Each structure stands twice: as C-alpha cells, then as structure tokens.
Short mmCIF file of C-alpha atoms and ligand atoms in Angstrom, two decimals:
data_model
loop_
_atom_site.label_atom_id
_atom_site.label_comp_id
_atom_site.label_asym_id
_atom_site.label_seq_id
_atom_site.Cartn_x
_atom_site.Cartn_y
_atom_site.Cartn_z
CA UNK A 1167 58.06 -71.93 -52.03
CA UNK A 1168 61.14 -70.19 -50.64
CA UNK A 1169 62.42 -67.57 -53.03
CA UNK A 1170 65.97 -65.61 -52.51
CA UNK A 1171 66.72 -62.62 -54.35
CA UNK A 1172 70.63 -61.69 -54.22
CA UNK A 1173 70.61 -57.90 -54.33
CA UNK A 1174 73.76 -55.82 -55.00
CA UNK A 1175 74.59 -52.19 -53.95
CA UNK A 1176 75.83 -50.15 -56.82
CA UNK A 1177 76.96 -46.85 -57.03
CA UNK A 1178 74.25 -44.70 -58.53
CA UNK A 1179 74.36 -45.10 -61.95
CA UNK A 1180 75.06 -41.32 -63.21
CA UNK A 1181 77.33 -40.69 -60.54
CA UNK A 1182 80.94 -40.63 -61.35
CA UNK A 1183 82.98 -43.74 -60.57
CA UNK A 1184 86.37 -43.66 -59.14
CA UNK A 1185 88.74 -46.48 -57.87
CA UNK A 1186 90.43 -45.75 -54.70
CA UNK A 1187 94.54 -44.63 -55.62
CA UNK A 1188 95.14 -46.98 -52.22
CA UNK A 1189 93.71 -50.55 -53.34
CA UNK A 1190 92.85 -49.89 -56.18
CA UNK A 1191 89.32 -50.92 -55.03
CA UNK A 1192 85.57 -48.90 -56.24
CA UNK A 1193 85.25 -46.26 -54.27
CA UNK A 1194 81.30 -47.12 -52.55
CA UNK A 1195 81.75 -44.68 -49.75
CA UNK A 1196 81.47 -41.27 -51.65
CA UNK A 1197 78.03 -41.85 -54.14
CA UNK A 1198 75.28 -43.01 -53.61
CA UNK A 1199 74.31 -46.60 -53.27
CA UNK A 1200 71.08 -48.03 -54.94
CA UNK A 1201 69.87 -51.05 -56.39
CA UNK A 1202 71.63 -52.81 -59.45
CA UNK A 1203 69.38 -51.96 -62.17
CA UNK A 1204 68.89 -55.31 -63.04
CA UNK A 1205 68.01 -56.52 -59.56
CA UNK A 1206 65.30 -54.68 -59.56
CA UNK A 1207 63.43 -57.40 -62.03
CA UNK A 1208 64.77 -60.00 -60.39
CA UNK A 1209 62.89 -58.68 -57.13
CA UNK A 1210 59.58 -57.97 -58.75
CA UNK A 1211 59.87 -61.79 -60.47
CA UNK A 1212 60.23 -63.02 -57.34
CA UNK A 1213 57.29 -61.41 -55.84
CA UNK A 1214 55.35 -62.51 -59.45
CA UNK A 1215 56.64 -65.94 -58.68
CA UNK A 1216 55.72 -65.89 -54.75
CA UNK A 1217 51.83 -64.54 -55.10
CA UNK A 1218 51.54 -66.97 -58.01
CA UNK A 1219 52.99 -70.13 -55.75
CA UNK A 1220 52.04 -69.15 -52.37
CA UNK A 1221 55.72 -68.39 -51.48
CA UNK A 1222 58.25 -66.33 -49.54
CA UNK A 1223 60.38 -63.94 -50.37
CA UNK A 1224 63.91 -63.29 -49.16
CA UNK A 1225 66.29 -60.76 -49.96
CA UNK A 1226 70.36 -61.73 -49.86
CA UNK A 1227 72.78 -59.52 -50.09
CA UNK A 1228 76.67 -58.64 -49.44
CA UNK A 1229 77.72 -55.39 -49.15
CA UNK A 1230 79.37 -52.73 -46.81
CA UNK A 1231 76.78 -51.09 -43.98
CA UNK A 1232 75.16 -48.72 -45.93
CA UNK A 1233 73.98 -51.81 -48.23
CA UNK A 1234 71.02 -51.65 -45.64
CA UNK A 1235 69.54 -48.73 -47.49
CA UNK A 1236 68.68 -50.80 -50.68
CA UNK A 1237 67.53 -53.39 -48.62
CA UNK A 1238 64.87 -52.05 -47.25
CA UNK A 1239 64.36 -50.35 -50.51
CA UNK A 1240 63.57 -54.11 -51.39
CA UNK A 1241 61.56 -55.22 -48.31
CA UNK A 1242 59.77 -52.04 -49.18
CA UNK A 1243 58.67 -53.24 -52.63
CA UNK A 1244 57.08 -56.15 -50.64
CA UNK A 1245 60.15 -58.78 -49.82
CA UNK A 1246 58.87 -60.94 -46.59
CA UNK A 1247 62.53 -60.37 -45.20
CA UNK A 1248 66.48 -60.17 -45.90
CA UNK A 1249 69.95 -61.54 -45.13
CA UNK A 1250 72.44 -58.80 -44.91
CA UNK A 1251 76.25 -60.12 -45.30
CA UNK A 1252 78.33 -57.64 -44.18
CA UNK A 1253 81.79 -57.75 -42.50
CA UNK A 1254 85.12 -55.76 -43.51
CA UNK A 1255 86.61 -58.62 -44.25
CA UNK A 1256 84.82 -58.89 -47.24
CA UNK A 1257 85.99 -55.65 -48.78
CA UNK A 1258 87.84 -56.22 -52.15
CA UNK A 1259 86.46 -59.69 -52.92
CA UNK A 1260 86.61 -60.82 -56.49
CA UNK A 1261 83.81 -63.02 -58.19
CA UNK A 1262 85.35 -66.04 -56.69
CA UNK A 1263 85.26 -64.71 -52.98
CA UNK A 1264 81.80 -63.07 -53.44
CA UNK A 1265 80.10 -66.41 -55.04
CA UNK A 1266 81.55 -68.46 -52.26
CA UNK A 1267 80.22 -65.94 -49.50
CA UNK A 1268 76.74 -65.95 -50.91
CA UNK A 1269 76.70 -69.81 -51.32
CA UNK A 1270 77.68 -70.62 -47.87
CA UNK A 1271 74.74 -68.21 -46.90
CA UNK A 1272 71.96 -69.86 -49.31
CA UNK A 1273 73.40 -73.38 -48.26
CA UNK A 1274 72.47 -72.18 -44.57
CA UNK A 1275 69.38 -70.61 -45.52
CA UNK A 1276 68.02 -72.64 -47.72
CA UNK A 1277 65.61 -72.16 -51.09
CA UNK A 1278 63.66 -73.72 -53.47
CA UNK A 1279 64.85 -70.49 -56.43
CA UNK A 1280 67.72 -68.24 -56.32
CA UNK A 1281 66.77 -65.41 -58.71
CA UNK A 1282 69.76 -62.90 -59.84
CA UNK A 1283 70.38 -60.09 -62.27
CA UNK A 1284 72.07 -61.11 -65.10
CA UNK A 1285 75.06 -58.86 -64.37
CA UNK A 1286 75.89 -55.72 -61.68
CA UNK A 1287 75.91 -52.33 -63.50
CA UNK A 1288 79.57 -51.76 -61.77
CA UNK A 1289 81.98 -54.70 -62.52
CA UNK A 1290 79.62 -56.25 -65.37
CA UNK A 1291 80.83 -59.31 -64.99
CA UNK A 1292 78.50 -61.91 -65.25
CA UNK A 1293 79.07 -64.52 -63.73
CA UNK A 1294 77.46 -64.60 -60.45
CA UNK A 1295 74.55 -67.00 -61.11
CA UNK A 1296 76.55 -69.00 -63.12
CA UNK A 1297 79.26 -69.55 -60.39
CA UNK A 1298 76.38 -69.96 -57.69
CA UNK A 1299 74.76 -72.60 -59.52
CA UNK A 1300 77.70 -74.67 -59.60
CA UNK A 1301 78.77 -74.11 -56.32
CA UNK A 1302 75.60 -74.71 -54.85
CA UNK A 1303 75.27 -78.17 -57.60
CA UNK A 1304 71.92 -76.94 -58.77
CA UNK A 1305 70.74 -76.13 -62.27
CA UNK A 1306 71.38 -72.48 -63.78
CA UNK A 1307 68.64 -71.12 -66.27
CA UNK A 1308 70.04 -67.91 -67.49
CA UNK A 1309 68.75 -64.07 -69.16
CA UNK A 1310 65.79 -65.62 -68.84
CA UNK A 1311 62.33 -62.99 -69.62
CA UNK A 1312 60.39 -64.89 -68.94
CA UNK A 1313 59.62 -67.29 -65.64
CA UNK A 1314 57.34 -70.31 -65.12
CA UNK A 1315 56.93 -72.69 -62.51
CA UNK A 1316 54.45 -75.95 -62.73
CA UNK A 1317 55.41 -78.13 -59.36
CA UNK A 1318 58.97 -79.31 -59.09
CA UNK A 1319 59.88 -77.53 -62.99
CA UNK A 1320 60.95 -74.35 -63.89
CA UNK A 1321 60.93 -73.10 -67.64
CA UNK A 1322 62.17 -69.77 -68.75
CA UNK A 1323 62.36 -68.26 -71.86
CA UNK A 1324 66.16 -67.40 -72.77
CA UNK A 1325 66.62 -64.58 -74.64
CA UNK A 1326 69.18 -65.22 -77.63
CA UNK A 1327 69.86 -62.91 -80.60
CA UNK A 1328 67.54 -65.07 -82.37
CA UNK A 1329 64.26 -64.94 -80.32
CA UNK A 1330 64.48 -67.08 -77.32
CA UNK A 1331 65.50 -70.85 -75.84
CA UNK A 1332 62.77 -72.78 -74.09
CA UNK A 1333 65.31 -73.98 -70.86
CA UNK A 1334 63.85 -76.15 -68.17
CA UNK A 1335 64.68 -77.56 -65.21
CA UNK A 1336 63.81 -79.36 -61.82
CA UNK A 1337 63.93 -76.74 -58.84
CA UNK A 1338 65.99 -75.99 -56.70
CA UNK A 1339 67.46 -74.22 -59.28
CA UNK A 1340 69.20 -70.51 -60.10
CA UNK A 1341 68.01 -68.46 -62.63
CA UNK A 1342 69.02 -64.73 -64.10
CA UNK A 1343 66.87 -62.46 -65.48
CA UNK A 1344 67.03 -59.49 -67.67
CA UNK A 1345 65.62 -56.31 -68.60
CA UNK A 1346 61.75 -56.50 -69.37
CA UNK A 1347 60.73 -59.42 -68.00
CA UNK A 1348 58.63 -57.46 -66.31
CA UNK A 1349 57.91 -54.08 -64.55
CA UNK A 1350 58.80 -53.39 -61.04
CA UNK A 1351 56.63 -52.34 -59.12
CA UNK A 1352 57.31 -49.13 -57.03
CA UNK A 1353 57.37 -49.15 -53.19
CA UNK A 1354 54.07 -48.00 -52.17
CA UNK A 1355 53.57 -45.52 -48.68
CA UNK A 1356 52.27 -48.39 -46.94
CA UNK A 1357 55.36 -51.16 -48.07
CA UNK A 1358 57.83 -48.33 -47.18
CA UNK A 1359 56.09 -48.10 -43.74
CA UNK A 1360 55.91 -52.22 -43.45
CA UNK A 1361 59.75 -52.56 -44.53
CA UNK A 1362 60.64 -50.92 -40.85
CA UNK A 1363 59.18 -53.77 -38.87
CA UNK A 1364 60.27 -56.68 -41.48
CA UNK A 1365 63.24 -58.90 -40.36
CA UNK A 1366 66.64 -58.17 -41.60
CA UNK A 1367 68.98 -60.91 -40.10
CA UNK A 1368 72.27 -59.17 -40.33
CA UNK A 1369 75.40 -61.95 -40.51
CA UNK A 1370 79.17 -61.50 -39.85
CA UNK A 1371 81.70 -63.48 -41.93
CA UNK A 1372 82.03 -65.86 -38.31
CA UNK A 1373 78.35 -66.05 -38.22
CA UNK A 1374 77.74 -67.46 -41.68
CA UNK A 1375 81.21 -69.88 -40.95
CA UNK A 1376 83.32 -68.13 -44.52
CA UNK A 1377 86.86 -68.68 -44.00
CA UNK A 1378 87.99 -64.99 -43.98
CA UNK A 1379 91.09 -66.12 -46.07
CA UNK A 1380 88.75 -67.05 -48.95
CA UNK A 1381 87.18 -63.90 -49.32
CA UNK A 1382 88.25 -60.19 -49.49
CA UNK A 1383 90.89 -58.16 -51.47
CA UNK A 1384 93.56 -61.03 -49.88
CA UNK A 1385 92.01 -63.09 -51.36
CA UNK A 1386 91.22 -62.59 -54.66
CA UNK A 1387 92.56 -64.09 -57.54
CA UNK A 1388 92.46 -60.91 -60.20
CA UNK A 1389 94.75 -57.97 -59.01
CA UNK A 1390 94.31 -54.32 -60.72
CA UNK A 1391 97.89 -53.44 -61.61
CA UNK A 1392 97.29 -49.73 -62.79
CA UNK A 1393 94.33 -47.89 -63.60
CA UNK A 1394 93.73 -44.87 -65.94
CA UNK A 1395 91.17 -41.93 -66.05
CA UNK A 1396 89.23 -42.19 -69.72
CA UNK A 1397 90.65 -39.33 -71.69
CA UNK A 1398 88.24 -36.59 -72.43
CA UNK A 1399 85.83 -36.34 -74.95
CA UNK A 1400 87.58 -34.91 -78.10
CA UNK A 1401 85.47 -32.35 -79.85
CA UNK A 1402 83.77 -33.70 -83.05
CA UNK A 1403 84.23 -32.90 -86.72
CA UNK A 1404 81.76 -30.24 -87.66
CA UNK A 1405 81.06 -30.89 -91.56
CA UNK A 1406 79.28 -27.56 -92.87
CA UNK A 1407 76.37 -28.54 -95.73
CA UNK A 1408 77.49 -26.17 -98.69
CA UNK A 1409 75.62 -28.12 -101.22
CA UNK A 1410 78.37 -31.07 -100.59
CA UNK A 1411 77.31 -31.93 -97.30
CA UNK A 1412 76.45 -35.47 -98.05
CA UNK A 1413 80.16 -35.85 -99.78
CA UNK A 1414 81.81 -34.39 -97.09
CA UNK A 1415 79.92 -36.96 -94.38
CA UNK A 1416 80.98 -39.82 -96.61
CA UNK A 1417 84.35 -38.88 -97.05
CA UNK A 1418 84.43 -38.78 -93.43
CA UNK A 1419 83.54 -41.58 -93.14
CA UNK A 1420 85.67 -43.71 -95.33
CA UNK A 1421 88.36 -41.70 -93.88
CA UNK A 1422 87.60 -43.54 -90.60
CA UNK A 1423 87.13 -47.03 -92.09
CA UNK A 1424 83.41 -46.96 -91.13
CA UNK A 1425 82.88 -47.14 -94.97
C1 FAD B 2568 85.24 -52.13 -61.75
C2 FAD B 2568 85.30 -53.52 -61.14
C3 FAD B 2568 86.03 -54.51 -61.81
C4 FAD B 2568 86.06 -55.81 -61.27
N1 FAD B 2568 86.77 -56.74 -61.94
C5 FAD B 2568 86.78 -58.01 -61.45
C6 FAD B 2568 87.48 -59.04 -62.15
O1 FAD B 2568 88.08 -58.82 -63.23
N2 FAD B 2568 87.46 -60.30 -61.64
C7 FAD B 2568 86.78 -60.60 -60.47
O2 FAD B 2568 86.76 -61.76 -60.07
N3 FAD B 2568 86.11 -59.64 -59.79
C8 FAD B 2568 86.11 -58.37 -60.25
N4 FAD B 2568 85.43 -57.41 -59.56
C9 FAD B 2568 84.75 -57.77 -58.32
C10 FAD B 2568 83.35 -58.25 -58.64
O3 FAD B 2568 82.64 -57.21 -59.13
C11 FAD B 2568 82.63 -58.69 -57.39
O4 FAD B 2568 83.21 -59.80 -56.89
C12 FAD B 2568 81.15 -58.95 -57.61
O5 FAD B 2568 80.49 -59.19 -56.50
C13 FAD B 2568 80.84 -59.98 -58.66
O6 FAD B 2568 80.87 -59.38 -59.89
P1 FAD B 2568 79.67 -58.51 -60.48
O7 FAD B 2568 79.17 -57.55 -59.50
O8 FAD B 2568 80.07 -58.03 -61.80
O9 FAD B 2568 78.57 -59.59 -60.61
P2 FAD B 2568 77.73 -60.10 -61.83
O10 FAD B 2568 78.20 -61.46 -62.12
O11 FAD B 2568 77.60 -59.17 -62.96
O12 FAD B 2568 76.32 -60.08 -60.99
C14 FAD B 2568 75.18 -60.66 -61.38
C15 FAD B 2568 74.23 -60.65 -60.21
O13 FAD B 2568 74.83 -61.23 -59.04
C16 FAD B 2568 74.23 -60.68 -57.86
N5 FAD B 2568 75.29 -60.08 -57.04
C17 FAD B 2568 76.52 -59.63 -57.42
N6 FAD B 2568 77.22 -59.16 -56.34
C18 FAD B 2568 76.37 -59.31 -55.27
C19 FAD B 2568 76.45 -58.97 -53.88
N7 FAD B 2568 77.55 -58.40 -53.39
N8 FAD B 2568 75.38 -59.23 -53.07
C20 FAD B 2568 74.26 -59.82 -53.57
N9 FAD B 2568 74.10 -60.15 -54.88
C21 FAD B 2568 75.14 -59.89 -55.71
C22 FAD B 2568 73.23 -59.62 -58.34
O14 FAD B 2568 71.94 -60.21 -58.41
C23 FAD B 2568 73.75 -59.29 -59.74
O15 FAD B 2568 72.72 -58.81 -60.58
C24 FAD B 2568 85.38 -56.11 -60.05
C25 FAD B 2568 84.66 -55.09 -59.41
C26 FAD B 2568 84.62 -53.83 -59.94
C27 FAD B 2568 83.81 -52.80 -59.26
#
C-alpha cells in the first residue's frame, strides 16, 4: 500500500508571528520551522496504517528550503522517504495554488491514501484535503480519529459534536485526521540516524510540470489589503471580596452581557 503524508512547515507555535510590511506575506524566515501540530498524527497514522498493511510511507511536502528540517524530522519518526516541493516561485501561494502544486505531485507519484491534518496551525484554513480530493477525483473522508482499512475500503470514524460518523469509502482516497487519533511516536536515536541515508527526492516547480503562473503570490486569488498588530492585552477588572464579592462578579457580568 502506498501511503503519502503531506507535511507543512509552520512557524513554531509560541513564537511570535509577523507578516512581512513588503507582501504582506508570513514571515517563515525569522522563527523557527517545525511540524504542523496536526501533521504529526497524520504521520504516525500512516505508519499505524503501513505496519498494519504491509505498506510504504512517503512524506510530501511544499515549503521554502529550510522545510527540509521537518522532513527529516518525519523520515526520522520512521517515513520510508519524502518529496520535497520547493521553488521560489511558489512563495505567496494561496489554497488554490498550494492544492494544485501538491496534486500535480501525488498525480506523478502516485498512492493508494493521502493522509492530511485537518488544518495548518498558521493560516487555519481547512481546506487542503478537501480541495485535494476533488482535484485529484478521489473520495475525501474527513477529522477522521479513527482509521481502518479492510482491502480496497477505508472507514473512519468522523468526529462530530455529537459522537462520531461511520464514513467509508473505496481507496484511493484522502482522508484528514485530528487530534488523538493516536499518539506519535517520538523519533528514536536510531530513526534519527536512519533519516540521513533515506531518499528525499527534492522537485522544482519545472520538474513536477506546475505552470508557475498558477501558483505563487501572482497568482493567488485572496489579496491581504492591510494588516493590523492585535492591540494589547488590557488589564482586567480586579473585583475585591468585601463580603459582596459574589455581587460584584455578577454585576460584572451583566454589565458585559455575559449574563
Ligand atoms: C495568516 C495566513 C492567512 C492566509 N489566508 C489565506 C486565505 O484567506 N486564502 C487562501 O487561499 N490562502 C490563504 N493563506 C495561504 C494558505 O495558508 C496556504 O495556501 C496553505 O498552504 C493552505 O492553507 P492552510 O495551510 O491553512 O491549509 P489547511 O487547509 O489548514 O491544511 C490542512 C493540511 O494540508 C496539508 N498542507 C497544507 N499546506 C501544505 C504544504 N505547503 N505542504 C504539505 N502539506 C500541506 C497539511 O497536512 C495540513 O495539515 C494564508 C496563509 C497565512 C499564513
């Protein structure tokens, strides 16, 4: 079974976000990069999913050079090997752009199960494995937390607000997964030492055959007009307990519609 695992760089997740004043673009270069939080799951499922059907494992992802990093991070948690997109062309490009980039490349690759996060930790958008799906015309089982395979059918169990949805499906198929599904494993000493030697087959926007003019900030079909810092925290109201604490908190309260 040939399992790909679409991997996105994110800037560390406490370190302080800025869009650049120039393009109005996330500024990658100046925090750290590590793995969407989400992706992480999606890796270990795929493992889970590869030891239980005798299958490979292939990392995919798009991202500037230092993408490589959480790459190997990947390869290092025991990912057979990885497609790294990466061309400066591709700087700026909107959900649109990226989804047709990482189709083209799973349309050359190949797979029998696209696994996903079920959104980045940086744009939260989304709508990745939906767009994939119907790009690449194959079935999209999403926030799924659970994965099972039986031949030619995937089921997962979509979480809802409710429980879960029993969804199921012929492969090849695209599925998202969230948090708890399962628990990622960490990279052991040995898997960081393997992840050196595995193949990472590094592709250029000619080498996967994307029209640059469908990709990048040129591209894209959303435009950031103006951007604002979040104003600071304001100080709270500090409600002294004189016996009439419990008033005081409720009048507070009402006094903000909350009650
Ligand atoms: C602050 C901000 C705001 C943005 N606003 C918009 C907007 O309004 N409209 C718009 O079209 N674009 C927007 N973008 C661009 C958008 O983030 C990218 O196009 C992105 O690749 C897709 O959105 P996402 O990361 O939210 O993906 P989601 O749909 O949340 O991603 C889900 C999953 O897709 C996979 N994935 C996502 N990106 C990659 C990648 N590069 N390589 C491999 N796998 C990947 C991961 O598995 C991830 O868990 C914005 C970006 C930022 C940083």
């Amino acid at each position: 079974m040939n399992i790909v695992v679409c991997v996105k760089q994110v800037p560390d997740t406490w370190a302080e976000r800025t869009l650049r004043p120039a393009d109005s673009c996330l500024d990658r270069a100046s925090v750290d990069g590590v793995i969407n939080e989400l992706d992480e799951y999606a890796i270990e499922e795929g493992l889970l999913q590869a030891e239980a059907h005798d299958g490979e494992v292939t990392i995919l992802s798009m991202g500037p050079q230092k993408a490589a990093e959480s790459i190997r991070k990947a390869l290092s948690m025991g990912a057979d090997k990885a497609v790294h997109l990466v061309d400066d062309g591709l700087a700026g490009s909107d959900a649109l752009g990226t989804s047709l980039a990482l189709s083209t490349v799973l349309a050359r690759i190949g797979f029998d199960l696209v696994i996903l996060g079920a959104e980045a930790t940086d744009a939260r958008m989304g709508v990745l494995p939906a767009m994939l799906a119907e790009r690449l015309r194959v079935p999209q089982l999403s926030l799924a937390r659970k994965v099972e395979i039986d031949g030619n059918t995937v089921t997962v169990h979509r979480l809802t607000e409710y429980g879960y949805d029993q969804v199921v499906a012929s492969l090849p198929a695209v599925v998202s997964v969230v948090e708890k599904i399962n628990e990622p494993r960490y990279p052991s000493f040995k898997g960081i030492m393997a992840a050196k030697k595995k193949p990472v087959e590094t592709l250029s926007l000619a080498d996967a055959g994307i029209d640059p003019a469908q990709v990048g900030l040129g591209a894209a079909a959303t435009e950031v007009l103006s951007f604002a810092k979040r104003p600071p925290r304001q100080a709270g109201t500090i409600v002294k307990d004189e016996g009439d604490g419990g008033s005081k908190a409720a009048e507070f309260l009402a006094a903000q519609k909350f009650i």
